[in-house]
Coordinates of C-alpha atoms and ligand atoms in Angstrom, one line a residue:
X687 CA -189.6 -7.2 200.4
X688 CA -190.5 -4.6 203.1
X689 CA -192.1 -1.4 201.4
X690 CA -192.5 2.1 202.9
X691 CA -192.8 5.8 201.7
X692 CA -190.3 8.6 202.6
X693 CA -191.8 11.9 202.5
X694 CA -191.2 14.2 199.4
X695 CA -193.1 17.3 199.4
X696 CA -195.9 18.0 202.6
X697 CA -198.7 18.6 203.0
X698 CA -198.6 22.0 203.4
X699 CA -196.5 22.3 200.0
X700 CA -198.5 20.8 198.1
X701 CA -200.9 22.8 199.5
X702 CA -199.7 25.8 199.6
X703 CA -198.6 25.5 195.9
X704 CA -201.8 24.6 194.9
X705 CA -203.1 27.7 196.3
X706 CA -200.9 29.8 193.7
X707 CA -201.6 27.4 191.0
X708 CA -205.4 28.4 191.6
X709 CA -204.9 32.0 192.0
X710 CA -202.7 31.9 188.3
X711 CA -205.3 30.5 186.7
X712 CA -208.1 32.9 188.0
X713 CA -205.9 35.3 187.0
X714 CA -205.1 34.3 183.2
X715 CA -209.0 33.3 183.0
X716 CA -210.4 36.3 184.2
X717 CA -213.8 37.4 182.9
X718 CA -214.0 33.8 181.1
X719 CA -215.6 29.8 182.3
X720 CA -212.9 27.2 182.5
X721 CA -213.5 23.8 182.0
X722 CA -211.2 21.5 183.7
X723 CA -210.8 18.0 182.0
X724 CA -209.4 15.5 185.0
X725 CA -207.4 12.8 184.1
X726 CA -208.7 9.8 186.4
X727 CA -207.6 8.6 188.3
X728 CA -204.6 10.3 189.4
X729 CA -205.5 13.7 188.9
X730 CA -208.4 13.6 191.0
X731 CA -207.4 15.0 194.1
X732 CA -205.8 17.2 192.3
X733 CA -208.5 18.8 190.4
X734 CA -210.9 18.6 193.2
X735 CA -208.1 20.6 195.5
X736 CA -207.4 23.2 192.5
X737 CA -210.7 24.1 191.3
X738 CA -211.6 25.1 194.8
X739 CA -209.1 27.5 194.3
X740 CA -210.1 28.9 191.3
X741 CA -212.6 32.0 191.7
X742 CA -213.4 32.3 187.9
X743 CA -216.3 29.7 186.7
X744 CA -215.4 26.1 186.3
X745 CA -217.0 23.4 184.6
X746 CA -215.6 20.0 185.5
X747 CA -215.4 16.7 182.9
X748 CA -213.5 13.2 183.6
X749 CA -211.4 11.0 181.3
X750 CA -209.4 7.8 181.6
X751 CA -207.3 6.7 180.1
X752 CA -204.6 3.7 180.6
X753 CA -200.5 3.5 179.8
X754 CA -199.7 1.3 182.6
X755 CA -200.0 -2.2 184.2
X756 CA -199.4 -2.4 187.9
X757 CA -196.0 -2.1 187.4
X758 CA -193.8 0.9 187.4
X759 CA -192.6 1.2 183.7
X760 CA -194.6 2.9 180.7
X761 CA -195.9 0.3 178.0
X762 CA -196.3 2.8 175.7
X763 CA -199.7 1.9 175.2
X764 CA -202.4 4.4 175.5
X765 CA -206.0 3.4 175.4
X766 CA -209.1 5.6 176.4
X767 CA -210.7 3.9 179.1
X768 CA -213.6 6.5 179.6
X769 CA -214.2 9.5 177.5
X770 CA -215.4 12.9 178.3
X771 CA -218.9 13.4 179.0
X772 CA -219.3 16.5 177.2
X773 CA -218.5 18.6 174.1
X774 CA -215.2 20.8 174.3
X775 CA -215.7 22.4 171.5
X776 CA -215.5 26.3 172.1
X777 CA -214.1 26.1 175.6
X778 CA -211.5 27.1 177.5
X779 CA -210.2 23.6 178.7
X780 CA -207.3 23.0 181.1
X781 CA -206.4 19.3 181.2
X782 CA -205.7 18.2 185.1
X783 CA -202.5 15.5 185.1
X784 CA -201.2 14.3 188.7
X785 CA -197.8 13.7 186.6
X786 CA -195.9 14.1 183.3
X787 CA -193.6 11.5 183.1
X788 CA -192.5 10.2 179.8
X789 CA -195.1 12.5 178.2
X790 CA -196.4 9.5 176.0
X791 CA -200.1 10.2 177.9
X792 CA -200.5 14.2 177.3
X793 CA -198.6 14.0 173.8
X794 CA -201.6 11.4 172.6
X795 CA -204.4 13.0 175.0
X796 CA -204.4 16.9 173.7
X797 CA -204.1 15.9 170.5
X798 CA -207.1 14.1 170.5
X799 CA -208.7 16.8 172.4
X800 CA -207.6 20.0 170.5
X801 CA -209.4 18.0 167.0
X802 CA -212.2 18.6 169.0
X803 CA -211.8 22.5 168.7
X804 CA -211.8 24.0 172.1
X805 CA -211.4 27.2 172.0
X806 CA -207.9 27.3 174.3
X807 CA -206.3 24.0 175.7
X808 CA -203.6 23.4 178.6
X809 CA -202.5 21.6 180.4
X810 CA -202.1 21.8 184.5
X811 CA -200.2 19.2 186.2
X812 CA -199.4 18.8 189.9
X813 CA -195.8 16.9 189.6
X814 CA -193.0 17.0 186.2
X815 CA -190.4 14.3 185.4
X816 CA -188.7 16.2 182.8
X817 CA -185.4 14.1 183.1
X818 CA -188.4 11.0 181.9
X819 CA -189.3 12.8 178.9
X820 CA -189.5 10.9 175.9
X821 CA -192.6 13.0 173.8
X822 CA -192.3 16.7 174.1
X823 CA -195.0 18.1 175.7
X824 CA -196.0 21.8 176.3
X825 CA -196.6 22.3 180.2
X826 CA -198.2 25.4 181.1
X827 CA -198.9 25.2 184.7
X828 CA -196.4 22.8 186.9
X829 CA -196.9 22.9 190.9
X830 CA -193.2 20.7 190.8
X831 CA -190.7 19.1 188.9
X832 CA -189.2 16.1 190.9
X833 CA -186.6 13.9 189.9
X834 CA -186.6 10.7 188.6
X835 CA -188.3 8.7 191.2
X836 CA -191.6 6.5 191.6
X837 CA -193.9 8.7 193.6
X838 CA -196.7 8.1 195.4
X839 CA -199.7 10.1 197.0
X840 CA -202.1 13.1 196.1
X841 CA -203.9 10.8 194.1
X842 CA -200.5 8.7 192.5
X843 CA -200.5 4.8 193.3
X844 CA -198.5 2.3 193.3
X845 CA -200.2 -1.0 192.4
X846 CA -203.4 1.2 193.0
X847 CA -202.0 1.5 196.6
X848 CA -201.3 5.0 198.4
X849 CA -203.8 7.5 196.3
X850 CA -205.1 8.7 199.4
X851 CA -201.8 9.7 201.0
X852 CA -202.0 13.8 201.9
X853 CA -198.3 14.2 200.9
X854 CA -196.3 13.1 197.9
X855 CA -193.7 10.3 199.3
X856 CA -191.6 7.9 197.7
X857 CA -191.7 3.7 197.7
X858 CA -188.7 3.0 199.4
X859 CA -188.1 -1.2 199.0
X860 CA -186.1 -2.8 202.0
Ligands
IMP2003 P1 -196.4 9.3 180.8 O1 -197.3 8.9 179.7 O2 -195.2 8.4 180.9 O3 -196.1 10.7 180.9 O4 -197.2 8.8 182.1 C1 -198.1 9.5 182.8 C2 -198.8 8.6 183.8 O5 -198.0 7.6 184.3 C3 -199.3 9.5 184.9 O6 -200.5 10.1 184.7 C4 -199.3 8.4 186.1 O7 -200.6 7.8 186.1 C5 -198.2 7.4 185.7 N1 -197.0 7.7 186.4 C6 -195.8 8.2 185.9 N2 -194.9 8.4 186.8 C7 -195.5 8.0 188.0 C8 -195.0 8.0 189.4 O8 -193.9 8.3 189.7 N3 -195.9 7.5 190.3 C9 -197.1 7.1 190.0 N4 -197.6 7.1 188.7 C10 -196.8 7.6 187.7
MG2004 MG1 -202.3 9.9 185.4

């Protein structure tokens, strides 16, 4: 079976909406540090894109965590992988997420973290499923909701394939 990737969003949308994602959260976190919290692996580029954006403070802290096999369907199955290097407690934390899909991830993830008493806790993600949903899950920064469709790019793989694509795109199978 042939495989290829149609273009979603560009390079210059993601972009460009990552530029006003930064500038909102400079904004709301005026006079204050932020700590981003990067979900690896996916939200790497991400993060590293966004927090050059941001002109308040940032600390930066990396956690993995695994739902899925190389296959395209949630398990349901969350495991930490890697944990955070660092105490949250007393921060301002904005969890970075490439995607919210079925919301099984985030829904296990900040309630982990908000035990450990930040002092504030959101959540940033590049890309939104909603129609996925399965867990509700407060979203308070979204660059775009997409529809129901396997995505690649921007730091999203397929079979660990296509992270490094500039642009989101979408595994087309001929
Ligand atoms: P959730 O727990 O179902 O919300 O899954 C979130 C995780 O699943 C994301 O952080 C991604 O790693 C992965 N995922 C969900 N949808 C896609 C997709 O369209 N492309 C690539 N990875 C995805
Ligand atoms: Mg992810």
């Amino acid at each position: 079976m042939a495989e290829r990737v149609e273009i979603m969003l560009t390079e210059e949308e993601v972009d460009k909406k990552i530029q006003e994602l930064g500038e909102k959260i400079s904004s709301d976190y005026a006079g204050k540090q932020v700590h981003l919290v990067c979900v690896l692996k996916g939200g790497s580029f991400f993060m590293c894109e966004l927090a050059k954006r941001i002109t308040v403070p940032v600390s930066l802290d990396f956690m993995s965590v695994s739902s899925y096999g190389g296959d395209t369907k949630s398990s349901g199955v969350v495991k930490i992988v890697k944990d955070l290097d660092e105490s949250i407690a007393g921060k301002d934390v904005i969890v970075i997420e490439d995607i919210v899909d079925s919301g099984r991830t985030l829904s296990y993830l900040l309630e982990m973290l908000s035990d450990r008493k930040p002092n504030s806790l959101r959540l940033c993600t590049l890309l939104d499923k909603p129609e996925r949903r399965v867990v509700d899950v407060k979203v308070d920064y979204t660059g775009f909701e997409i529809p129901d469709e396997f995505v690649v790019g921007y730091g999203l793989d397929y079979d660990q394939r296509y992270r490094n694509l500039p642009y989101i795109g979408v595994v087309k199978f001929d």
